[in-house]
Amino acid sequence: MALISCKDLTMRYENQVAVDHVTFQIQEGDYLCIVGENGSGKSTLLKGLLGLLHPASGSITYGDGLKRNMIGYLPQQTVVQKDFPASVWEVVLSGCLNRRGLRPFYSPAERQRARENIVRMDIGAIVKSCYRDLSGGQQQRVLLARALCATEKLLLLDEPVTGLDPVATAELYALIRQLNRQGVTIVMVSHDINCSVHNAGKILHMGTGVQFFGSSEDYCRSPLGQRFLGGEHHG
Ligand code: ADP
Ligand code: MG
């Protein structure tokens, strides 16, 4: 059974359709990249998967016991987030908020979970730093560690490397690949189609509707893939 199954999903804003009759599935262990031009509905689709926006029609079904609170989310970065006045430790630990519920303090197990994900994302040296003083690459790792405190199951990442330099970009991609090998299902919106086909196993090419959904290899061989990859790829 698929982790998430979208069937004929349509999402609209007041004045326009942003996601048009989209059908695709996310399987456990997938690394899926969502590509497509600006305004093609990628971010809207992610918000639909998260339950932040409601479908106009069609359905989103969650399988395998997946609950919406088992989905970790890295939104497209905003200026406000970049200026968040909290320490790295506080930001990572806040990923346990859902688990904590109404208890006033974090439990030892939750603090342990935060420490483990800090090690995993290699940000141990900066736990006491203020989030807003970090580089873009460090901030993204902190947000990844935070998301991993919330869930090990599924991460939705919306253009996570935007604004990062090439070294930080490569490091972040390597970390995301490593998480996927450890069993975390990854759904990533990306601008960079070449990187997407290198990293991901599956591609969803959006253009309001689905332009392509399938394996990265098939995408590289498809006319659409050839066009967007600039003909440099040969499967
Ligand atoms: P992408 O992430 O692929 O760039 P979006 O999902 O952000 O695309 O946007 C899809 C379409 O919906 C665009 O035409 C955009 O202008 C429109 N849109 C996005 N957010 C809103 C909003 N909050 N209100 C109205 N229209 C929106
Ligand atoms: Mg977007």
Short mmCIF file of N, CA and C in Angstrom, two decimals, residues 76-171:
data_model
loop_
_atom_site.label_atom_id
_atom_site.label_comp_id
_atom_site.label_asym_id
_atom_site.label_seq_id
_atom_site.Cartn_x
_atom_site.Cartn_y
_atom_site.Cartn_z
N GLN A 76 9.50 26.41 2.02
CA GLN A 76 10.34 27.32 1.25
C GLN A 76 10.76 28.44 2.20
N GLN A 77 12.05 28.79 2.23
CA GLN A 77 12.54 29.73 3.25
C GLN A 77 11.96 31.12 3.11
N THR A 78 11.66 31.70 4.26
CA THR A 78 11.16 33.07 4.27
C THR A 78 12.12 33.90 5.12
N VAL A 79 12.05 35.21 4.93
CA VAL A 79 12.92 36.12 5.67
C VAL A 79 12.66 35.99 7.18
N VAL A 80 11.41 35.83 7.55
CA VAL A 80 11.05 35.73 8.97
C VAL A 80 11.77 34.56 9.62
N GLN A 81 11.74 33.39 8.94
CA GLN A 81 12.40 32.22 9.52
C GLN A 81 13.89 32.46 9.70
N LYS A 82 14.48 33.13 8.73
CA LYS A 82 15.92 33.35 8.78
C LYS A 82 16.33 34.16 10.00
N ASP A 83 15.41 34.97 10.52
CA ASP A 83 15.71 35.86 11.64
C ASP A 83 15.23 35.32 12.98
N PHE A 84 14.92 34.04 13.03
CA PHE A 84 14.34 33.47 14.24
C PHE A 84 15.29 33.60 15.43
N PRO A 85 14.89 34.30 16.51
CA PRO A 85 15.81 34.57 17.62
C PRO A 85 15.82 33.46 18.66
N ALA A 86 16.27 32.27 18.30
CA ALA A 86 16.35 31.18 19.28
C ALA A 86 17.66 30.44 19.04
N SER A 87 18.09 29.68 20.04
CA SER A 87 19.33 28.92 19.87
C SER A 87 19.05 27.68 19.02
N VAL A 88 20.12 27.12 18.47
CA VAL A 88 20.01 25.91 17.66
C VAL A 88 19.34 24.80 18.47
N TRP A 89 19.75 24.66 19.73
CA TRP A 89 19.18 23.63 20.60
C TRP A 89 17.66 23.79 20.72
N GLU A 90 17.22 25.03 20.93
CA GLU A 90 15.78 25.28 21.08
C GLU A 90 15.01 24.97 19.80
N VAL A 91 15.62 25.36 18.67
CA VAL A 91 14.93 25.12 17.39
C VAL A 91 14.79 23.61 17.15
N VAL A 92 15.88 22.85 17.37
CA VAL A 92 15.82 21.40 17.13
C VAL A 92 14.82 20.75 18.08
N LEU A 93 14.91 21.12 19.37
CA LEU A 93 14.04 20.51 20.38
C LEU A 93 12.56 20.80 20.09
N SER A 94 12.30 21.94 19.49
CA SER A 94 10.90 22.30 19.21
C SER A 94 10.27 21.32 18.22
N GLY A 95 11.09 20.53 17.52
CA GLY A 95 10.56 19.48 16.67
C GLY A 95 9.81 18.41 17.46
N CYS A 96 10.06 18.36 18.78
CA CYS A 96 9.38 17.38 19.65
C CYS A 96 8.07 17.92 20.21
N LEU A 97 7.69 19.13 19.83
CA LEU A 97 6.49 19.77 20.40
C LEU A 97 5.24 18.91 20.30
N ASN A 98 5.05 18.28 19.12
CA ASN A 98 3.87 17.45 18.94
C ASN A 98 3.83 16.27 19.91
N ARG A 99 5.03 15.69 20.14
CA ARG A 99 5.10 14.56 21.08
C ARG A 99 4.81 15.03 22.49
N ARG A 100 5.33 16.23 22.82
CA ARG A 100 5.22 16.73 24.19
C ARG A 100 3.76 16.97 24.55
N GLY A 101 2.99 17.41 23.56
CA GLY A 101 1.57 17.67 23.82
C GLY A 101 1.38 18.75 24.86
N LEU A 102 0.64 18.46 25.91
CA LEU A 102 0.32 19.48 26.90
C LEU A 102 1.25 19.47 28.11
N ARG A 103 2.23 18.55 28.10
CA ARG A 103 3.20 18.57 29.20
C ARG A 103 4.01 19.86 29.16
N PRO A 104 4.31 20.45 30.31
CA PRO A 104 5.03 21.74 30.29
C PRO A 104 6.51 21.62 29.91
N PHE A 105 7.14 20.46 30.12
CA PHE A 105 8.56 20.32 29.82
C PHE A 105 8.81 19.15 28.90
N TYR A 106 9.95 19.20 28.20
CA TYR A 106 10.35 18.07 27.36
C TYR A 106 10.86 16.94 28.24
N SER A 107 10.57 15.72 27.86
CA SER A 107 11.02 14.55 28.63
C SER A 107 12.48 14.25 28.30
N PRO A 108 13.15 13.46 29.15
CA PRO A 108 14.52 13.04 28.83
C PRO A 108 14.60 12.35 27.48
N ALA A 109 13.61 11.55 27.13
CA ALA A 109 13.63 10.84 25.84
C ALA A 109 13.57 11.83 24.68
N GLU A 110 12.78 12.88 24.83
CA GLU A 110 12.68 13.89 23.78
C GLU A 110 13.99 14.66 23.63
N ARG A 111 14.61 14.98 24.77
CA ARG A 111 15.89 15.69 24.71
C ARG A 111 16.96 14.79 24.08
N GLN A 112 16.89 13.50 24.38
CA GLN A 112 17.83 12.54 23.80
C GLN A 112 17.64 12.47 22.28
N ARG A 113 16.39 12.46 21.87
CA ARG A 113 16.06 12.44 20.44
C ARG A 113 16.66 13.66 19.74
N ALA A 114 16.52 14.82 20.36
CA ALA A 114 17.09 16.06 19.80
C ALA A 114 18.61 15.93 19.69
N ARG A 115 19.25 15.41 20.75
CA ARG A 115 20.72 15.26 20.72
C ARG A 115 21.15 14.33 19.59
N GLU A 116 20.41 13.23 19.41
CA GLU A 116 20.77 12.27 18.36
C GLU A 116 20.69 12.90 16.97
N ASN A 117 19.66 13.68 16.75
CA ASN A 117 19.50 14.29 15.43
C ASN A 117 20.50 15.43 15.20
N ILE A 118 20.96 16.03 16.30
CA ILE A 118 22.02 17.03 16.20
C ILE A 118 23.32 16.38 15.74
N VAL A 119 23.61 15.21 16.28
CA VAL A 119 24.79 14.46 15.85
C VAL A 119 24.64 14.04 14.39
N ARG A 120 23.46 13.52 14.07
CA ARG A 120 23.18 13.03 12.72
C ARG A 120 23.38 14.10 11.67
N MET A 121 22.99 15.33 11.97
CA MET A 121 23.11 16.44 11.02
C MET A 121 24.42 17.20 11.19
N ASP A 122 25.28 16.70 12.10
CA ASP A 122 26.62 17.26 12.27
C ASP A 122 26.60 18.74 12.64
N ILE A 123 25.74 19.10 13.60
CA ILE A 123 25.67 20.50 14.04
C ILE A 123 25.97 20.62 15.54
N GLY A 124 26.69 19.60 16.07
CA GLY A 124 27.02 19.59 17.50
C GLY A 124 27.83 20.80 17.94
N ALA A 125 28.66 21.31 17.03
CA ALA A 125 29.55 22.42 17.40
C ALA A 125 28.80 23.74 17.52
N ILE A 126 27.59 23.81 17.03
CA ILE A 126 26.89 25.10 17.01
C ILE A 126 25.58 25.09 17.81
N VAL A 127 25.40 24.10 18.69
CA VAL A 127 24.10 24.00 19.40
C VAL A 127 23.76 25.24 20.21
N LYS A 128 24.79 25.95 20.70
CA LYS A 128 24.50 27.11 21.55
C LYS A 128 24.36 28.39 20.73
N SER A 129 24.68 28.32 19.44
CA SER A 129 24.62 29.52 18.60
C SER A 129 23.17 29.94 18.39
N CYS A 130 23.03 31.22 18.04
CA CYS A 130 21.70 31.72 17.70
C CYS A 130 21.42 31.35 16.24
N TYR A 131 20.22 30.84 16.02
CA TYR A 131 19.83 30.36 14.69
C TYR A 131 20.06 31.42 13.62
N ARG A 132 19.73 32.67 13.93
CA ARG A 132 19.78 33.70 12.88
C ARG A 132 21.20 34.10 12.50
N ASP A 133 22.19 33.70 13.34
CA ASP A 133 23.59 34.03 13.02
C ASP A 133 24.24 32.97 12.13
N LEU A 134 23.54 31.90 11.83
CA LEU A 134 24.14 30.80 11.07
C LEU A 134 24.14 31.07 9.57
N SER A 135 24.98 30.32 8.86
CA SER A 135 24.95 30.37 7.39
C SER A 135 23.70 29.66 6.90
N GLY A 136 23.35 29.87 5.65
CA GLY A 136 22.16 29.24 5.08
C GLY A 136 22.21 27.72 5.16
N GLY A 137 23.39 27.15 4.89
CA GLY A 137 23.54 25.70 4.92
C GLY A 137 23.36 25.14 6.33
N GLN A 138 23.93 25.87 7.32
CA GLN A 138 23.76 25.44 8.71
C GLN A 138 22.30 25.53 9.13
N GLN A 139 21.63 26.60 8.71
CA GLN A 139 20.22 26.76 9.08
C GLN A 139 19.39 25.60 8.54
N GLN A 140 19.66 25.18 7.31
CA GLN A 140 18.89 24.08 6.73
C GLN A 140 19.13 22.77 7.48
N ARG A 141 20.38 22.56 7.93
CA ARG A 141 20.66 21.35 8.71
C ARG A 141 19.93 21.37 10.03
N VAL A 142 19.86 22.57 10.64
CA VAL A 142 19.14 22.70 11.91
C VAL A 142 17.66 22.36 11.69
N LEU A 143 17.10 22.86 10.58
CA LEU A 143 15.68 22.60 10.30
C LEU A 143 15.44 21.12 9.98
N LEU A 144 16.43 20.49 9.33
CA LEU A 144 16.32 19.05 9.08
C LEU A 144 16.32 18.27 10.39
N ALA A 145 17.25 18.64 11.29
CA ALA A 145 17.31 17.97 12.60
C ALA A 145 15.98 18.16 13.34
N ARG A 146 15.41 19.35 13.21
CA ARG A 146 14.12 19.64 13.85
C ARG A 146 13.01 18.76 13.27
N ALA A 147 13.00 18.66 11.93
CA ALA A 147 11.97 17.85 11.29
C ALA A 147 12.11 16.38 11.69
N LEU A 148 13.37 15.92 11.85
CA LEU A 148 13.59 14.51 12.21
C LEU A 148 13.16 14.22 13.64
N CYS A 149 13.12 15.26 14.48
CA CYS A 149 12.58 15.06 15.84
C CYS A 149 11.08 14.79 15.77
N ALA A 150 10.45 15.36 14.77
CA ALA A 150 9.01 15.17 14.62
C ALA A 150 8.70 13.82 14.00
N THR A 151 9.53 13.37 13.06
CA THR A 151 9.22 12.13 12.35
C THR A 151 10.45 11.51 11.71
N GLU A 152 10.43 10.19 11.62
CA GLU A 152 11.46 9.45 10.89
C GLU A 152 10.87 8.93 9.59
N LYS A 153 9.62 9.21 9.38
CA LYS A 153 8.87 8.50 8.35
C LYS A 153 8.97 9.17 6.98
N LEU A 154 8.58 10.43 6.93
CA LEU A 154 8.43 11.13 5.65
C LEU A 154 8.80 12.60 5.81
N LEU A 155 9.71 13.07 4.93
CA LEU A 155 10.09 14.47 4.93
C LEU A 155 9.67 15.13 3.62
N LEU A 156 9.01 16.27 3.71
CA LEU A 156 8.68 17.07 2.54
C LEU A 156 9.56 18.32 2.57
N LEU A 157 10.36 18.49 1.51
CA LEU A 157 11.33 19.58 1.47
C LEU A 157 11.02 20.48 0.29
N ASP A 158 10.79 21.76 0.56
CA ASP A 158 10.44 22.68 -0.54
C ASP A 158 11.64 23.55 -0.89
N GLU A 159 12.29 23.20 -1.99
CA GLU A 159 13.48 23.91 -2.48
C GLU A 159 14.50 24.16 -1.36
N PRO A 160 15.01 23.08 -0.76
CA PRO A 160 15.87 23.24 0.42
C PRO A 160 17.24 23.84 0.15
N VAL A 161 17.70 23.87 -1.11
CA VAL A 161 19.06 24.38 -1.35
C VAL A 161 19.07 25.79 -1.93
N THR A 162 17.89 26.40 -2.04
CA THR A 162 17.83 27.76 -2.59
C THR A 162 18.72 28.70 -1.78
N GLY A 163 19.58 29.42 -2.48
CA GLY A 163 20.44 30.41 -1.83
C GLY A 163 21.70 29.84 -1.22
N LEU A 164 21.89 28.52 -1.29
CA LEU A 164 23.11 27.94 -0.72
C LEU A 164 24.24 27.95 -1.76
N ASP A 165 25.49 28.05 -1.26
CA ASP A 165 26.61 27.98 -2.19
C ASP A 165 26.81 26.52 -2.62
N PRO A 166 27.62 26.28 -3.66
CA PRO A 166 27.75 24.92 -4.21
C PRO A 166 28.20 23.88 -3.18
N VAL A 167 29.11 24.26 -2.28
CA VAL A 167 29.60 23.29 -1.30
C VAL A 167 28.49 22.92 -0.32
N ALA A 168 27.80 23.94 0.19
CA ALA A 168 26.70 23.69 1.14
C ALA A 168 25.57 22.90 0.46
N THR A 169 25.35 23.19 -0.82
CA THR A 169 24.33 22.46 -1.58
C THR A 169 24.68 20.98 -1.67
N ALA A 170 25.93 20.69 -2.04
CA ALA A 170 26.36 19.29 -2.16
C ALA A 170 26.26 18.58 -0.82
N GLU A 171 26.64 19.28 0.26
CA GLU A 171 26.58 18.68 1.59
C GLU A 171 25.15 18.35 1.99
#
